[in-house]
Short mmCIF file of C-alpha atoms in Angstrom, two decimals:
data_model
loop_
_atom_site.label_atom_id
_atom_site.label_comp_id
_atom_site.label_asym_id
_atom_site.label_seq_id
_atom_site.Cartn_x
_atom_site.Cartn_y
_atom_site.Cartn_z
CA MET E 1367 -9.58 11.35 19.04
CA ASN E 1368 -9.02 7.76 17.82
CA ASN E 1369 -12.67 7.35 16.85
CA THR E 1370 -12.66 10.67 15.04
CA ILE E 1371 -9.51 9.77 13.05
CA ASN E 1372 -10.95 6.38 12.13
CA GLU E 1373 -14.15 8.07 10.99
CA ILE E 1374 -12.13 10.54 8.89
CA LYS E 1375 -10.24 7.65 7.30
CA GLU E 1376 -13.50 5.98 6.34
CA TYR E 1377 -14.63 9.16 4.56
CA ILE E 1378 -11.25 9.41 2.84
CA LYS E 1379 -11.61 5.79 1.69
CA GLU E 1380 -15.07 6.43 0.28
CA LEU E 1381 -13.91 9.61 -1.45
CA LYS E 1382 -10.96 7.68 -2.94
CA ILE E 1383 -8.32 10.30 -2.17
CA PRO E 1384 -4.93 8.55 -2.06
CA GLY E 1385 -2.12 10.00 0.03
CA ILE E 1386 -4.18 11.38 2.93
CA ASN E 1387 -4.42 8.34 5.23
CA GLN E 1388 -0.67 7.91 5.36
CA GLY E 1389 0.69 9.78 8.37
CA LEU E 1390 -2.68 11.40 9.13
CA ARG E 1391 -2.53 10.66 12.86
CA MET E 1392 1.00 12.09 13.13
CA LYS E 1393 0.00 15.27 11.27
CA ILE E 1394 -2.96 15.83 13.58
CA GLU E 1395 -0.89 15.17 16.69
CA GLU E 1396 1.78 17.61 15.53
CA ALA E 1397 -0.90 20.20 14.76
CA TYR E 1398 -2.15 19.89 18.37
CA LYS E 1399 1.38 19.98 19.75
CA TYR E 1400 2.47 23.09 17.85
CA ASN E 1401 -0.91 24.78 17.78
CA GLN E 1402 -0.92 24.75 13.98
CA PRO E 1403 -3.79 26.71 12.41
CA TYR E 1404 -6.51 24.52 10.87
CA GLU E 1405 -6.04 25.97 7.39
CA GLU E 1406 -2.32 25.13 7.40
CA LEU E 1407 -3.05 21.56 8.50
CA LEU E 1408 -5.61 21.17 5.73
CA LYS E 1409 -3.21 22.63 3.21
CA ASP E 1410 -0.42 20.22 4.23
CA ILE E 1411 -2.78 17.26 4.00
CA PHE E 1412 -4.11 18.16 0.56
CA VAL E 1413 -0.71 19.13 -0.86
CA GLU E 1414 0.61 15.70 0.07
CA ALA E 1415 -2.47 14.03 -1.42
CA TYR E 1416 -2.01 16.05 -4.61
CA ASP E 1417 1.65 15.01 -4.86
CA VAL E 1418 0.75 11.33 -4.38
CA ARG E 1419 -1.98 11.50 -7.03
CA LYS E 1420 0.36 13.27 -9.46
CA GLU E 1421 3.08 10.67 -8.95
CA ASN E 1422 0.61 7.79 -9.30
CA GLY E 1423 -0.68 9.35 -12.52
CA ARG E 1424 2.85 9.62 -13.90
CA LYS E 1425 3.60 5.97 -13.11
CA ASN E 1426 0.29 4.85 -14.59
CA ARG E 1427 0.89 6.76 -17.81
CA ILE E 1428 4.31 5.11 -18.24
CA ARG E 1429 2.89 1.66 -17.46
CA ASN E 1430 -0.11 2.09 -19.78
CA ALA E 1431 2.13 3.32 -22.61
CA ARG E 1432 3.46 -0.26 -22.93
CA PHE E 1433 7.07 0.66 -23.59
CA PRO E 1434 9.12 -2.52 -24.24
CA TYR E 1435 11.76 -1.15 -21.86
CA LYS E 1436 12.65 2.18 -20.30
CA LYS E 1437 15.06 4.52 -22.03
CA TYR E 1438 15.55 8.11 -20.90
CA LEU E 1439 16.73 11.15 -22.81
CA ASP E 1440 19.28 11.89 -20.07
CA GLU E 1441 20.88 8.50 -20.73
CA LEU E 1442 21.21 9.19 -24.44
CA GLN E 1443 24.71 9.86 -25.71
CA VAL E 1444 23.73 12.72 -27.99
CA ASP E 1445 27.20 12.80 -29.60
CA TYR E 1446 26.61 9.24 -30.83
CA LEU E 1447 23.46 10.20 -32.74
CA PRO E 1448 23.57 11.00 -36.47
CA GLU E 1449 24.17 14.66 -37.26
CA ASP E 1450 20.57 15.50 -38.14
CA ALA E 1451 19.31 14.07 -34.83
CA ARG E 1452 22.01 15.92 -32.87
CA ASN E 1453 20.96 19.20 -34.46
CA ARG E 1454 17.27 18.62 -33.66
CA PHE E 1455 17.68 17.11 -30.20
CA LYS E 1456 17.20 20.26 -28.10
CA GLU E 1457 14.13 21.22 -30.08
CA LEU E 1458 12.57 17.76 -29.85
CA ARG E 1459 13.05 17.40 -26.10
CA THR E 1460 10.94 20.54 -25.48
CA LEU E 1461 7.97 18.38 -26.63
CA ASN E 1462 6.52 21.37 -28.45
CA PHE E 1463 5.77 19.04 -31.34
CA ILE E 1464 3.09 17.37 -29.20
CA ASN E 1465 1.33 20.64 -28.41
CA GLU E 1466 1.48 21.52 -32.12
CA GLY E 1467 0.22 18.10 -33.27
CA ARG E 1468 3.31 17.52 -35.40
CA ASN E 1469 4.80 14.15 -36.33
CA ILE E 1470 8.36 12.90 -36.12
CA ILE E 1471 9.76 10.41 -38.62
CA LEU E 1472 13.10 8.87 -37.66
CA ALA E 1473 14.42 7.19 -40.81
CA GLY E 1474 17.73 5.41 -41.11
CA ASN E 1475 19.73 2.22 -40.88
CA PRO E 1476 19.40 -0.07 -37.82
CA GLY E 1477 21.22 0.65 -34.58
CA THR E 1478 21.49 4.44 -34.81
CA GLY E 1479 19.32 5.29 -31.77
CA LYS E 1480 15.86 5.61 -33.32
CA THR E 1481 14.02 3.49 -30.75
CA HIS E 1482 15.99 4.89 -27.79
CA LEU E 1483 15.20 8.44 -28.88
CA SER E 1484 11.52 7.70 -29.45
CA ILE E 1485 11.08 5.95 -26.09
CA GLY E 1486 13.00 8.73 -24.33
CA LEU E 1487 10.66 11.32 -25.83
CA GLY E 1488 7.67 9.14 -24.92
CA ILE E 1489 8.68 8.76 -21.26
CA LYS E 1490 9.37 12.49 -20.98
CA ALA E 1491 5.91 13.12 -22.42
CA CYS E 1492 4.37 10.78 -19.81
CA ASN E 1493 6.23 12.61 -17.06
CA GLU E 1494 4.82 15.90 -18.28
CA GLY E 1495 1.21 14.69 -18.27
CA HIS E 1496 0.73 13.50 -21.84
CA LYS E 1497 -1.03 10.26 -22.71
CA VAL E 1498 1.32 8.05 -24.75
CA PHE E 1499 1.16 4.65 -26.45
CA PHE E 1500 4.03 2.60 -27.90
CA THR E 1501 3.63 -0.17 -30.44
CA THR E 1502 5.46 -1.79 -33.33
CA ALA E 1503 4.02 -1.46 -36.83
CA ALA E 1504 3.40 -5.21 -36.99
CA SER E 1505 1.58 -5.31 -33.63
CA LEU E 1506 -0.58 -2.33 -34.58
CA ILE E 1507 -1.60 -3.95 -37.86
CA ASN E 1508 -2.56 -7.14 -36.01
CA GLU E 1509 -4.64 -5.19 -33.48
CA LEU E 1510 -6.39 -3.27 -36.25
CA LYS E 1511 -7.24 -6.51 -38.06
CA GLU E 1512 -8.48 -8.20 -34.90
CA THR E 1513 -10.71 -5.30 -33.92
CA ARG E 1514 -12.11 -5.14 -37.46
CA SER E 1515 -12.99 -8.85 -37.40
CA ASP E 1516 -14.63 -8.37 -33.99
CA LYS E 1517 -16.50 -5.31 -35.34
CA LYS E 1518 -14.79 -3.11 -32.76
CA LEU E 1519 -12.59 -1.11 -35.13
CA TYR E 1520 -14.46 2.17 -34.60
CA THR E 1521 -14.14 1.87 -30.81
CA PHE E 1522 -10.44 1.04 -31.16
CA GLU E 1523 -9.78 4.05 -33.39
CA LYS E 1524 -11.73 6.41 -31.10
CA ARG E 1525 -9.68 5.20 -28.13
CA PHE E 1526 -6.45 5.94 -29.95
CA GLU E 1527 -7.58 9.44 -30.89
CA LYS E 1528 -7.25 10.32 -27.20
CA TYR E 1529 -3.51 9.66 -27.10
CA ASP E 1530 -1.40 12.80 -27.31
CA LEU E 1531 1.47 10.77 -28.74
CA ILE E 1532 1.63 7.39 -30.44
CA ILE E 1533 5.00 5.81 -31.20
CA ILE E 1534 5.07 3.27 -34.05
CA ASP E 1535 8.38 1.43 -34.08
CA GLU E 1536 10.01 -0.72 -36.77
CA LEU E 1537 8.05 0.34 -39.83
CA GLY E 1538 9.71 -1.43 -42.74
CA TYR E 1539 10.82 -4.70 -41.19
CA ILE E 1540 7.85 -6.56 -42.67
CA SER E 1541 5.52 -5.75 -45.57
CA PHE E 1542 1.74 -5.64 -45.21
CA ASP E 1543 -1.07 -7.14 -47.19
CA LYS E 1544 -3.73 -4.91 -48.78
CA GLU E 1545 -5.99 -4.99 -45.72
CA GLY E 1546 -3.16 -4.11 -43.34
CA SER E 1547 -1.95 -1.26 -45.53
CA GLU E 1548 -5.41 0.27 -45.80
CA LEU E 1549 -6.07 -0.06 -42.08
CA LEU E 1550 -2.78 1.60 -41.15
CA PHE E 1551 -3.39 4.37 -43.69
CA THR E 1552 -6.83 5.10 -42.22
CA PHE E 1553 -5.50 4.94 -38.67
CA LEU E 1554 -2.68 7.41 -39.33
CA SER E 1555 -4.91 9.69 -41.40
CA LEU E 1556 -7.26 10.12 -38.44
CA ARG E 1557 -4.39 11.58 -36.40
CA ALA E 1558 -2.82 13.70 -39.14
CA GLU E 1559 -2.37 17.35 -38.09
CA ARG E 1560 -4.39 16.72 -34.93
CA LYS E 1561 -2.30 14.47 -32.70
CA SER E 1562 1.38 13.55 -32.79
CA THR E 1563 2.85 10.31 -34.06
CA ILE E 1564 6.48 9.19 -34.00
CA ILE E 1565 7.47 6.63 -36.62
CA THR E 1566 10.81 4.84 -36.70
CA THR E 1567 11.74 3.19 -39.97
CA ASN E 1568 14.77 1.65 -41.60
CA LEU E 1569 13.54 2.58 -45.09
CA SER E 1570 13.75 5.85 -46.98
CA PHE E 1571 10.48 7.18 -48.39
CA ASP E 1572 11.24 5.97 -51.90
CA ARG E 1573 11.14 2.42 -50.52
CA TRP E 1574 7.91 2.66 -48.52
CA ASN E 1575 6.03 1.12 -51.42
CA GLU E 1576 7.89 -2.10 -50.55
CA ILE E 1577 5.91 -2.14 -47.29
CA PHE E 1578 2.49 -1.05 -48.52
CA ASN E 1579 2.57 -2.51 -52.04
CA ASP E 1580 0.33 0.26 -53.34
CA ALA E 1581 1.96 3.27 -55.00
CA VAL E 1582 -1.06 5.58 -54.71
CA LEU E 1583 -1.71 4.76 -51.05
CA THR E 1584 1.99 5.08 -50.23
CA ALA E 1585 2.24 8.51 -51.85
CA ALA E 1586 -0.88 9.73 -50.01
CA LEU E 1587 0.39 8.41 -46.67
CA ILE E 1588 3.82 10.01 -47.07
CA ASP E 1589 2.19 13.31 -48.00
CA ARG E 1590 -0.01 13.30 -44.89
CA MET E 1591 2.64 12.06 -42.48
CA THR E 1592 5.35 14.49 -43.57
CA HIS E 1593 3.23 17.65 -43.70
CA LYS E 1594 4.56 20.02 -41.02
CA SER E 1595 6.58 17.14 -39.57
CA TYR E 1596 10.13 16.61 -38.40
CA VAL E 1597 11.74 14.21 -40.86
CA ILE E 1598 15.08 13.25 -39.33
CA ASN E 1599 17.84 11.44 -41.18
CA MET E 1600 19.06 8.69 -38.83
CA ASN E 1601 21.60 7.15 -41.19
CA GLY E 1602 25.01 6.80 -39.60
CA ASP E 1603 27.30 4.58 -37.60
CA SER E 1604 25.68 2.19 -35.15
CA TYR E 1605 24.82 3.85 -31.83
CA ARG E 1606 24.93 0.43 -30.13
CA ILE E 1607 28.41 -0.34 -31.42
CA LYS E 1608 29.65 3.04 -30.13
CA GLU E 1609 28.10 2.31 -26.71
CA THR E 1610 29.69 -1.13 -26.61
CA ARG E 1611 33.08 0.23 -27.63
CA GLU E 1612 32.92 2.86 -24.86
CA TRP E 1613 31.91 0.21 -22.31
CA LEU E 1614 34.81 -2.03 -23.35
CA GLU E 1615 37.28 0.86 -23.08
CA LYS E 1616 36.07 1.67 -19.57
CA SER E 1617 36.19 -1.99 -18.54
CA SER E 1618 39.76 -2.59 -19.78
#
C-alpha cells in the first residue's frame, strides 16, 4: 500500500491540489478499518481539499489587497461613528454595493473612523470572495505616473478593472499636479457604474478643486463618483479619542 500511496501523492503534486496529501494515509487506513465506501472516502478527501483551497484563496486575497493593517467590522465601535455612518452601517456591511457597482465616499474630519470602516468592508469583501485593492490617493497617483512613463499605463488600468473593490484612502491630504489629476480622473472614470470604489477624504466636495486645481475636471469627477453612490458624512468627534478614553477608563 505504501507504494500506491506514494504514487497517488505524486499525481496529487502534479495536479497541484492542495489539502489532499495531508492525512491521506490516515484516511485510507481508517477507510480500510471501518469498511468505508469508496465514494465516501473520495468525498471526504475532496471536501477537505476544497476547504483548504478556499481558505488559501481568502488569505491570498487579503494579502494581495495590500491593506496597511487589519481592521475588522466586528471590532468597530459603531456607536462611536458619526450619525450618518451609524445609520448606514447595516446596509454597507451586506456588501450589496459591490454587486451593484456602487461607490462609497466617506467624507469628514480626521479621526472619525473612515479608514477603519473602509478596511473593515474591504476585508469582509475578501472573505466573501471579492478581489480588493487598497491604496492611498498619493500612492495611486505615483503608480499611474510611473506606468505612464514606462508605457504600461493601459496594462495597469486593465489590471485594475478586474478588482471588485478598490479603496482609495486619504484623498485631500495633498494636491495633485495637472498630470496626476487627469490620470486619476481617467482611472476612476473607467470604473464608474461598473465596479465599486471607496474613497475616504477629509474635504467636502466644494473643496475638491483644492486637490485637482481644475474646476471643470473636478465637477465632472464629482458627478461621476457620486452618481448612485453612498455619500456618507463622517464629520464628528474623533473615533480614536473615544477609543482612547474608553481604554483609559478600563485601565484605571
